[in-house]
XYZ file of C-alpha atoms in Angstrom:
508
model
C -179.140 34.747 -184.273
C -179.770 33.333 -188.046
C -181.295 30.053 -188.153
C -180.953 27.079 -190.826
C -183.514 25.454 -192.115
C -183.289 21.718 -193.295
C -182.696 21.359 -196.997
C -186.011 19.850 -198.863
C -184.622 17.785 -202.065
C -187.814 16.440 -203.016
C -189.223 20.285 -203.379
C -185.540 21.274 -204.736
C -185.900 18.504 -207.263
C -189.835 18.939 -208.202
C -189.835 18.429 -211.793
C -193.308 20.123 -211.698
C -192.471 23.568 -209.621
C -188.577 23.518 -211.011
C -186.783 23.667 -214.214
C -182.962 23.378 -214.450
C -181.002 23.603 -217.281
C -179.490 20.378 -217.905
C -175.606 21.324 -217.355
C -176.581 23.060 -214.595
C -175.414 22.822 -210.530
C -179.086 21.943 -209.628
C -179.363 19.297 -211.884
C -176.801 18.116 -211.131
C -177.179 18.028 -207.675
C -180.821 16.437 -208.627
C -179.648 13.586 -210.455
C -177.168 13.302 -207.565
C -180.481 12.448 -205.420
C -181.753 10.585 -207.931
C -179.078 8.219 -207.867
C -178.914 7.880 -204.142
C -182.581 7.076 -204.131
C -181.806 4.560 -206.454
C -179.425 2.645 -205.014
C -181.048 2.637 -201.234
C -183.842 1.605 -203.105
C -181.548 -1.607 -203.966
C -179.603 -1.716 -201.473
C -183.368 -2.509 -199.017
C -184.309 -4.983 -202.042
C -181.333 -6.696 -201.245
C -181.836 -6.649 -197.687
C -185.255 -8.058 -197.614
C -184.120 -10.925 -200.434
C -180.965 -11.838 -197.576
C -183.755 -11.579 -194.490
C -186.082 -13.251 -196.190
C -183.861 -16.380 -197.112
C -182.566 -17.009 -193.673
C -186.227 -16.890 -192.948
C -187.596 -19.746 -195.630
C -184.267 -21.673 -194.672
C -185.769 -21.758 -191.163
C -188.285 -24.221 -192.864
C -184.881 -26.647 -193.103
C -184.900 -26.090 -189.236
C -188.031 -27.165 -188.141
C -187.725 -30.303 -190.813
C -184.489 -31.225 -188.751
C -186.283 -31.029 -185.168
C -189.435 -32.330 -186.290
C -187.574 -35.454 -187.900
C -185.198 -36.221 -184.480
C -188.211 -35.570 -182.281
C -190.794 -38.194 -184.201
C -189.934 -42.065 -183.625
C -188.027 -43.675 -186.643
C -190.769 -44.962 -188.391
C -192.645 -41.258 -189.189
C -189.274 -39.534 -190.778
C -190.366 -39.480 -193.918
C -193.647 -38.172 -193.040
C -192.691 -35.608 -191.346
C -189.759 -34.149 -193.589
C -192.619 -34.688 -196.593
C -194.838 -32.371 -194.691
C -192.421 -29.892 -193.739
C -191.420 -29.707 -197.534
C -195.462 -28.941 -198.670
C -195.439 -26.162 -196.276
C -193.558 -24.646 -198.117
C -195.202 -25.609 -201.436
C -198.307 -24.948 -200.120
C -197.478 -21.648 -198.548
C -196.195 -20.053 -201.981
C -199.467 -20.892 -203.625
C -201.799 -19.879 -200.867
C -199.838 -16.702 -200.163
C -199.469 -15.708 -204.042
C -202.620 -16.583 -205.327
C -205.370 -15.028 -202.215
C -203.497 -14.818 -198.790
C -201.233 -11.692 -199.322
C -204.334 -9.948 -201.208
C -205.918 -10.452 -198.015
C -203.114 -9.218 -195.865
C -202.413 -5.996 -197.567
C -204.631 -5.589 -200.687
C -205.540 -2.110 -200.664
C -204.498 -0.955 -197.538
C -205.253 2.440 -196.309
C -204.020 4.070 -193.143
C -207.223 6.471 -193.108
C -209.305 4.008 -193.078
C -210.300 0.827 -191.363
C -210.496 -2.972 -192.632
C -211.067 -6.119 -191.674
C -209.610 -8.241 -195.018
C -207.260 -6.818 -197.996
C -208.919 -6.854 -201.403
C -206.543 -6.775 -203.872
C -203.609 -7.971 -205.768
C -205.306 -11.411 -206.389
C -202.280 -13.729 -207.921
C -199.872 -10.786 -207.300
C -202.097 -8.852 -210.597
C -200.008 -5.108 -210.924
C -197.375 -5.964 -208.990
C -193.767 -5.421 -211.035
C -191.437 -3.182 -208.947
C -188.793 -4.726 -206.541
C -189.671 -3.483 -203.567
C -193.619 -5.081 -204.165
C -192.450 -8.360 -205.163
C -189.690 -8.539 -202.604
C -192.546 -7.458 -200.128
C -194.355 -10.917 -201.240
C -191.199 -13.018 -200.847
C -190.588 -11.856 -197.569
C -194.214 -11.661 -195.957
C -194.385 -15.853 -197.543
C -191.878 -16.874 -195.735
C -193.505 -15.975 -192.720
C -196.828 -17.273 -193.624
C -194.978 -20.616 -194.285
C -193.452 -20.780 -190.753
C -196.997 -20.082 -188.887
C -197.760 -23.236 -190.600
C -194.994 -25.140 -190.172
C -196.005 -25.096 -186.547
C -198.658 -27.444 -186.970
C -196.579 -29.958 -188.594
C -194.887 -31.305 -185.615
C -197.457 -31.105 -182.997
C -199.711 -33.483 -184.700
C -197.198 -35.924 -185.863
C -197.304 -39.653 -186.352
C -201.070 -39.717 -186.401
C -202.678 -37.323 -189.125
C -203.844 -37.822 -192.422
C -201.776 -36.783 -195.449
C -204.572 -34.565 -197.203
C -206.042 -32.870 -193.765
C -202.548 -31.151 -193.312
C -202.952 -30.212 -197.164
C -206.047 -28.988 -196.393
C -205.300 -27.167 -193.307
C -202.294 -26.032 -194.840
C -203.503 -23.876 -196.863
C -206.479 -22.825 -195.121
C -203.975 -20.995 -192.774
C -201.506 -19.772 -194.908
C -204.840 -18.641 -197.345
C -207.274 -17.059 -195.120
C -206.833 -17.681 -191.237
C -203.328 -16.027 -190.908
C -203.743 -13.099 -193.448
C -206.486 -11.614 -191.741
C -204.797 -11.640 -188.558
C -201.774 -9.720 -190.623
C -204.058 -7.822 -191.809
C -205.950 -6.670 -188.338
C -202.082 -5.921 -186.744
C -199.622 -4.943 -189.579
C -201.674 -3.469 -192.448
C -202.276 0.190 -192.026
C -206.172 -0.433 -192.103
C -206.002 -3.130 -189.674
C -208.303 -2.226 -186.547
C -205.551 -3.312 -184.074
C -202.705 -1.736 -186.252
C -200.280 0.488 -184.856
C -199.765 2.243 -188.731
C -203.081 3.400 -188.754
C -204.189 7.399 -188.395
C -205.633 6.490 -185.626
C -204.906 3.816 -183.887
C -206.464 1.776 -180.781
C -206.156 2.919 -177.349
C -203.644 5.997 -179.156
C -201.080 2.990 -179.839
C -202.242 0.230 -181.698
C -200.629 -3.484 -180.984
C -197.364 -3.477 -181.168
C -195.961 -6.486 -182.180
C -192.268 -6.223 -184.610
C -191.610 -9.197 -185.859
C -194.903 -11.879 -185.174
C -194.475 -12.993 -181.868
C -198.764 -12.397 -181.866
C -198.996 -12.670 -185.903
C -196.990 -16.080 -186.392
C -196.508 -17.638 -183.748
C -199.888 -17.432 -181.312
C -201.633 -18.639 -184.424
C -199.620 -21.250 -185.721
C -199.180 -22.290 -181.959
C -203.489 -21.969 -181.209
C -203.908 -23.942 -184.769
C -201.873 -26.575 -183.351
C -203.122 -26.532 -179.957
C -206.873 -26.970 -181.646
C -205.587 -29.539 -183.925
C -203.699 -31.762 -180.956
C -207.088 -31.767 -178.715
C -209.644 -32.756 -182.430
C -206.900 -35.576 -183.325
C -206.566 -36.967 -180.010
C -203.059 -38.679 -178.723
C -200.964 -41.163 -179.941
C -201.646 -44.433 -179.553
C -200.048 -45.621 -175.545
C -199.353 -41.761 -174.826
C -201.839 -41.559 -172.042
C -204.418 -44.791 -172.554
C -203.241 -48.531 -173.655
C -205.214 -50.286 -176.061
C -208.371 -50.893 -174.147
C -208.437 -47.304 -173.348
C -207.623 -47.547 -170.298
C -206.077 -44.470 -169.013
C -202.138 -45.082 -168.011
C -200.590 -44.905 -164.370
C -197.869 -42.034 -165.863
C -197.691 -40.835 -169.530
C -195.734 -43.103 -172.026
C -192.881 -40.999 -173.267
C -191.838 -41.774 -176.819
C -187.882 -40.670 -176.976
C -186.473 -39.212 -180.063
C -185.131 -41.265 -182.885
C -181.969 -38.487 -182.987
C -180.553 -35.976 -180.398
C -178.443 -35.163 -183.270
C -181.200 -33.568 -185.587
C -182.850 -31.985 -182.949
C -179.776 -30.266 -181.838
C -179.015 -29.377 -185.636
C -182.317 -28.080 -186.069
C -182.370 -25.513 -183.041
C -179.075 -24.128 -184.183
C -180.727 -23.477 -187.585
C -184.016 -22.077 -186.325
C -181.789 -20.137 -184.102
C -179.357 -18.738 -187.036
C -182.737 -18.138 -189.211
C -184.124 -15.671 -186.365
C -181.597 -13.485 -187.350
C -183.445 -12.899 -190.361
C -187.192 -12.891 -188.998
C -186.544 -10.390 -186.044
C -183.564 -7.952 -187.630
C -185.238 -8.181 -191.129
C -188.323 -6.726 -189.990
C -186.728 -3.405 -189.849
C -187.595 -3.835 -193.915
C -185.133 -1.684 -194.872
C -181.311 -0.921 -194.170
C -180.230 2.026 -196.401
C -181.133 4.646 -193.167
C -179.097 5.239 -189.874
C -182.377 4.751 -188.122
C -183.093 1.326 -189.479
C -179.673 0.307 -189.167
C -179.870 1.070 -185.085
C -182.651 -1.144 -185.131
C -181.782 -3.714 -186.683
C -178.982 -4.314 -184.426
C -180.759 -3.819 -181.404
C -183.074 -6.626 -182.820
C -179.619 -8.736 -183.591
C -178.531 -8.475 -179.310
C -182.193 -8.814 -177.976
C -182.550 -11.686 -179.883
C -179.455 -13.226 -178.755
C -179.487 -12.542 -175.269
C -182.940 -13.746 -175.102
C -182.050 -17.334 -176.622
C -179.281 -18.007 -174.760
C -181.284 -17.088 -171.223
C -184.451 -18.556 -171.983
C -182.344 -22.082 -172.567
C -180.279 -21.278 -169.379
C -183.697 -20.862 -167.849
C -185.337 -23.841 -168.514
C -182.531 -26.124 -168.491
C -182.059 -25.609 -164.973
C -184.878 -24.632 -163.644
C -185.868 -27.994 -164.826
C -183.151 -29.478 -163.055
C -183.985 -28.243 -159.950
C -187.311 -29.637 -160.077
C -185.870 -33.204 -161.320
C -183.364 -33.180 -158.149
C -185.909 -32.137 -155.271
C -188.491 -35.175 -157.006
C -185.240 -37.577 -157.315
C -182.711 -36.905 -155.436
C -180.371 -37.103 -158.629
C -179.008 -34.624 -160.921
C -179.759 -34.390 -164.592
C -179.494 -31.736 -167.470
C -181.965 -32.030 -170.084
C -181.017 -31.393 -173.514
C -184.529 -31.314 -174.594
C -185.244 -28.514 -171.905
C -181.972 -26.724 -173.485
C -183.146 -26.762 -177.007
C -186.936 -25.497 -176.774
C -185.533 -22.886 -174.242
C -183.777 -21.351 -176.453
C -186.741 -21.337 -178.737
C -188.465 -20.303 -176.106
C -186.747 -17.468 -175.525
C -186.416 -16.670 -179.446
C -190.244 -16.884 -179.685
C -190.517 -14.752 -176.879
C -188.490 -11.676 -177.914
C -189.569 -11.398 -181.539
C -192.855 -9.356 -180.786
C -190.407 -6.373 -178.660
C -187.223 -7.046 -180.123
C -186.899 -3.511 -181.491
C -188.306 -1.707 -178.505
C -186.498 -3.592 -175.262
C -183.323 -2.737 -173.546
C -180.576 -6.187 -173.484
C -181.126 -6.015 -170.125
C -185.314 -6.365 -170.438
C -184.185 -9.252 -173.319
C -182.778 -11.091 -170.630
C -185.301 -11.285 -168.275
C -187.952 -11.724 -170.922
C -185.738 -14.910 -171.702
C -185.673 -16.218 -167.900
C -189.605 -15.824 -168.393
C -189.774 -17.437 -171.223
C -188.112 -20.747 -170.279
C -190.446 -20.855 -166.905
C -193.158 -20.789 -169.700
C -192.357 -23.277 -171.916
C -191.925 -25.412 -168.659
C -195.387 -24.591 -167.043
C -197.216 -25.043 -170.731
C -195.678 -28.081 -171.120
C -196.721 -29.590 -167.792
C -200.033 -28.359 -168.544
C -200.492 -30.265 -171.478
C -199.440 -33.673 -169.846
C -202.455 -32.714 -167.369
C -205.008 -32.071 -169.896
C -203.947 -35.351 -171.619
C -203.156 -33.131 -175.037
C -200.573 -34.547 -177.326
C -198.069 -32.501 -178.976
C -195.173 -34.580 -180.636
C -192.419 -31.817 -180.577
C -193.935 -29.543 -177.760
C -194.341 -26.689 -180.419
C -197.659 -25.334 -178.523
C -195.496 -24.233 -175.694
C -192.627 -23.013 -177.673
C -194.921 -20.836 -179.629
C -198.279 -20.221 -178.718
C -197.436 -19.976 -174.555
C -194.454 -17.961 -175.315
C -196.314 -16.425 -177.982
C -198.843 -14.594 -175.637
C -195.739 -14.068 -172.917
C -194.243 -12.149 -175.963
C -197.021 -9.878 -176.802
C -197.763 -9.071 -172.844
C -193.870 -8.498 -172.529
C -194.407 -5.595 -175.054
C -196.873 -3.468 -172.672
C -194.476 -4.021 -169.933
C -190.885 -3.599 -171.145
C -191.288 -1.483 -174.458
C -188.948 1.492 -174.045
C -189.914 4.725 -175.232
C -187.003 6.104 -177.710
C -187.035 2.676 -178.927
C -190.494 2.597 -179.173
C -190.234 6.016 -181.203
C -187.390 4.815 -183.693
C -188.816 1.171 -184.381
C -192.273 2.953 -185.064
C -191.028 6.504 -186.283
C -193.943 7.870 -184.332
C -194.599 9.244 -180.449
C -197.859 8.078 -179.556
C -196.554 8.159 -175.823
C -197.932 5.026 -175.334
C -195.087 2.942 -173.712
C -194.494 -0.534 -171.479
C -196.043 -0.054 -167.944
C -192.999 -0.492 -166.149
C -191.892 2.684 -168.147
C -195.004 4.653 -167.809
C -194.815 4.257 -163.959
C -191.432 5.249 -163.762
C -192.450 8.708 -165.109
C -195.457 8.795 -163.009
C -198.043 7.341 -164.946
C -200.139 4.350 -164.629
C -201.432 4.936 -168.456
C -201.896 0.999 -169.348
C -202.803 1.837 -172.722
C -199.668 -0.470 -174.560
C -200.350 -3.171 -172.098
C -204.275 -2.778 -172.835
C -203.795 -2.966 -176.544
C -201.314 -5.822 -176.291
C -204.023 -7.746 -174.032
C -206.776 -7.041 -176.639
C -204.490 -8.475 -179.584
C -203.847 -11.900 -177.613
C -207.378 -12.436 -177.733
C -208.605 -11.179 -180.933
C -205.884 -13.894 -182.505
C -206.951 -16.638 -180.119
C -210.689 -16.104 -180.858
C -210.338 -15.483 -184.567
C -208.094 -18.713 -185.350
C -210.693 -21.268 -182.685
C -213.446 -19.438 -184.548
C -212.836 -21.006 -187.560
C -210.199 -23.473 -187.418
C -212.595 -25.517 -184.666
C -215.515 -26.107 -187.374
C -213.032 -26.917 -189.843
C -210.868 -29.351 -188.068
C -214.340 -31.214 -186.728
C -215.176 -31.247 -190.450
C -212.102 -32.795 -191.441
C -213.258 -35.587 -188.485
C -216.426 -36.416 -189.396
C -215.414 -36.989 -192.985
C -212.532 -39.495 -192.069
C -210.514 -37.040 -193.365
C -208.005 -36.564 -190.237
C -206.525 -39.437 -188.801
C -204.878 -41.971 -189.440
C -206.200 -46.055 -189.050
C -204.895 -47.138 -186.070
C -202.907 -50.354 -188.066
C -201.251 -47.205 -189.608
C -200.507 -45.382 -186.610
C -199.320 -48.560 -185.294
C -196.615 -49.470 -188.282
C -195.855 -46.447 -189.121
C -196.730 -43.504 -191.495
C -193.188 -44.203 -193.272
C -194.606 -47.540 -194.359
C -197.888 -47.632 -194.728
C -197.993 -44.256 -196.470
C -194.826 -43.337 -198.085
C -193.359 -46.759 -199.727
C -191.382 -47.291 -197.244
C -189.474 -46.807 -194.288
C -186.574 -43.673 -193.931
C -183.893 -45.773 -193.316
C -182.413 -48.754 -195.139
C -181.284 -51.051 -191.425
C -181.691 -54.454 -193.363
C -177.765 -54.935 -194.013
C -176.339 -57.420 -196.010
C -178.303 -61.201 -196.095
C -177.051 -64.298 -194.754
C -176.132 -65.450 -197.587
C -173.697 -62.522 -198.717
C -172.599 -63.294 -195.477
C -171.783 -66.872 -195.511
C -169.776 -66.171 -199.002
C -167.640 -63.147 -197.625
C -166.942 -65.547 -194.510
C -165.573 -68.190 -196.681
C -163.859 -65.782 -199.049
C -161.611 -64.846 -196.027
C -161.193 -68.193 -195.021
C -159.861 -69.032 -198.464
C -157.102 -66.380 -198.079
C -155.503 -66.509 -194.932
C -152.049 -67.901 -195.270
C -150.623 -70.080 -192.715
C -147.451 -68.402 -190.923
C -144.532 -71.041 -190.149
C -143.773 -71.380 -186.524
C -140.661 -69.455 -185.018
C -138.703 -72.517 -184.550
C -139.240 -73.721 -188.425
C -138.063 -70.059 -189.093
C -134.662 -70.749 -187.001
């Protein structure tokens, strides 16, 4: 029985081994490739410029929550900070940080920093400098992260500096170790760890654990807020003084935007759009996503209310439990969300609320402050994301979102077939730690440095009046109102102008 072999354009169209005459059928049919190339080539360009800006408008997101979650008199503080990440981020990224995450990588070899394209040098096609815009925008959200954790109490120019310390050196080696193809935990590499590499799509390791450890670091260096957990003698507090939110209503607005702007981190990490296979991906990132929000609020909304009702008697839904579940559960997903089934993407959600409940609990016990609970949002769902990955990651999803068959899958998977081959799991495990050790390594020394020079917090006067006023010329909101005196005037004015009706019987 005859056989057919696939057709080979690229050999067809070799302009090396082949010569066509140029009104001929085959050159025809090569400029006919030509032009396809072309326009897929676009057509990902385009892609990566739409993923990418739902990405950086995520920045608009965590401005929103970070400026509902803070007390009244930090707004402007906040939103200030939240717009130099992304200032900061650019420059960082351009000028070292995305040398150091990709500069000269090299899947037959092995690194442990990039080395070139300092300040972007050689790079002029699309699909390079679209490659920058897109890998910034996730350098901008690790550090983003930070901003709201250690809110209301730190220094202006130590979240400069820290700033771009992360977004310059700290996060682009740990891109570098898990996405470039000489990374030593990479799963692009000739030869991978453990026959896999770390598998982690779209940064729940890479962007989150580290802007989530950075802020964890940062939280336990600055100290709490002033009457979070001591009063002013230092005396430590029966309970923990809550500070509510200044508005719901930007929280809530905030979430949905973070939310919206996922679609653009976890989908857009496909890359590229112009093939079937990346196509099938991206939509499976789309539902897994989705799914994965919406049970990871479900989750810790009432699993919270459960635990309020057997301590009170009373029943009460948290909106604050509702929002960072979500997040939760969005945080959670983005490390498998190209290699889970909807129905793993739900229970990874469930998990993922029960996470951000037990991390936050645990930081109340420690006595660690975080303003907008961002270190269990990110860093505790951060590592539940990563360890998902060894246990859920399916393996013809696995094989499209990767384009390889190591046969390395999640060890629920690999003991369905009759395996107990924890290599995934193993290599997950091994990239949880390698971030956690790399960012304490060096963010510790710097943060203490940042201490001893007075360069961290706040004066306690400060703290006290708020950064709005004592740093920013001013406070967010103008409550004054008019002054007595307008008052008095406007009061008389009317006075002046009422007109005396006649009585009924005067009328008759």
């Amino acid at each position: 029985m005859a056989t057919t072999e696939a057709f080979d354009g690229a050999a067809f169209c070799d302009t090396e081994t082949q010569t066509y005459a140029s009104d001929s059928v085959e050159a025809g049919i090569c400029a006919s490739f030509a032009y396809t190339d072309q326009t897929n080539s676009g057509l990902n360009v385009f892609y990566l410029l739409f993923a990418a800006a739902m990405v950086f408008f995520m920045q608009a997101g965590f401005a929103m929550l970070c400026a509902g979650s803070v007390r009244q008199k930090n707004v402007k503080n906040i939103m200030l900070k939240n717009i130099l990440d992304a200032c900061g981020g650019a420059l960082g990224f351009w000028s070292v940080g995305y040398a150091f995450a990709y500069g000269g990588a090299d899947s037959s070899k092995k690194g442990f920093i990039g080395n070139k394209g300092f300040f972007l040098a050689d790079m002029t096609s699309g699909g390079e400098l679209i490659g920058w815009f897109f890998q910034f925008a996730f350098a901008a959200t690790a550090a983003t992260i930070v901003a709201g954790t250690v809110a209301e109490r730190c220094k202006f120019e130590a979240y400069l500096c820290y700033s771009l310390m992360l977004t310059g050196f700290v996060y682009p080696v740990i891109v570098y170790s898990i996405w470039s193809s000489s990374g030593f935990l990479t799963a692009f590499n000739d030869d991978p760890p453990f026959g896999c590499g770390m598998h982690d799509f779209a940064g729940s390791g890479v962007v989150h654990m580290t802007g989530g450890i950075t802020a964890l670091l940062a939280a336990k260096i600055l100290g709490p807020r002033i009457g979070r957990f001591y009063d002013a003698d230092g005396n430590e507090l029966p309970e923990p003084h809550d500070f509510p939110p200044h508005s719901v209503a930007l929280q809530v607005l905030g979430t949905f935007i973070l939310w919206v702007g996922w679609y653009g981190f976890n989908p857009g990490s496909t890359l590229m759009i112009s093939s079937e296979a990346s196509g099938d991906v991206a939509a499976l990132c789309a539902v897994t996503t989705t799914i994965a929000a919406a049970s990871g609020s479900v989750s810790a909304m009432f699993t919270d209310m459960i635990m309020y009702r057997r301590k009170t008697g009373e029943t009460a839904y948290d909106i604050t439990m509702c929002m960072n579940g979500a997040l939760s559960g969005l945080v959670g997903i983005t490390a498998g969300c190209s290699m889970v089934e909807p129905w793993a993407a739900f229970v990874i959600g469930i998990v993922a609320g029960w996470t951000y409940i037990f991390w936050s609990n645990l930081l109340v016990k420690l006595k660690i402050d975080d303003a907008v609970d961002a270190i269990p949002v990110h860093l505790g769902n951060g590592i539940w994301g990563c360890i998902a990955v060894g246990l859920f990651a399916e393996k013809s999803r696995v094989d499209l979102a990767y384009s390889t068959e190591h046969g390395k899958y999640g060890w629920f998977y690999m003991w369905g077939n009759g395996s107990a081959d924890g290599s995934l799991l193993l290599a997950q495990i091994c990239g949880v730690l390698w971030i956690i050790g790399w960012v304490t390594v060096i963010m510790v020394p710097y943060f203490h440095l940042l201490n001893i020079l007075g360069m961290f917090r706040v004066d306690s006067l400060e703290e006290e009046v708020g950064l709005d006023i004592s740093h920013h010329k001013g406070a967010a909101y103008d409550m004054s109102g008019p002054s007595e005196e307008v008052k008095e005037k406007f009061e008389l004015s009317m006075s002046q102008r009422k007109v005396e009706m006649p009585d009924a019987e005067e009328t008759a």
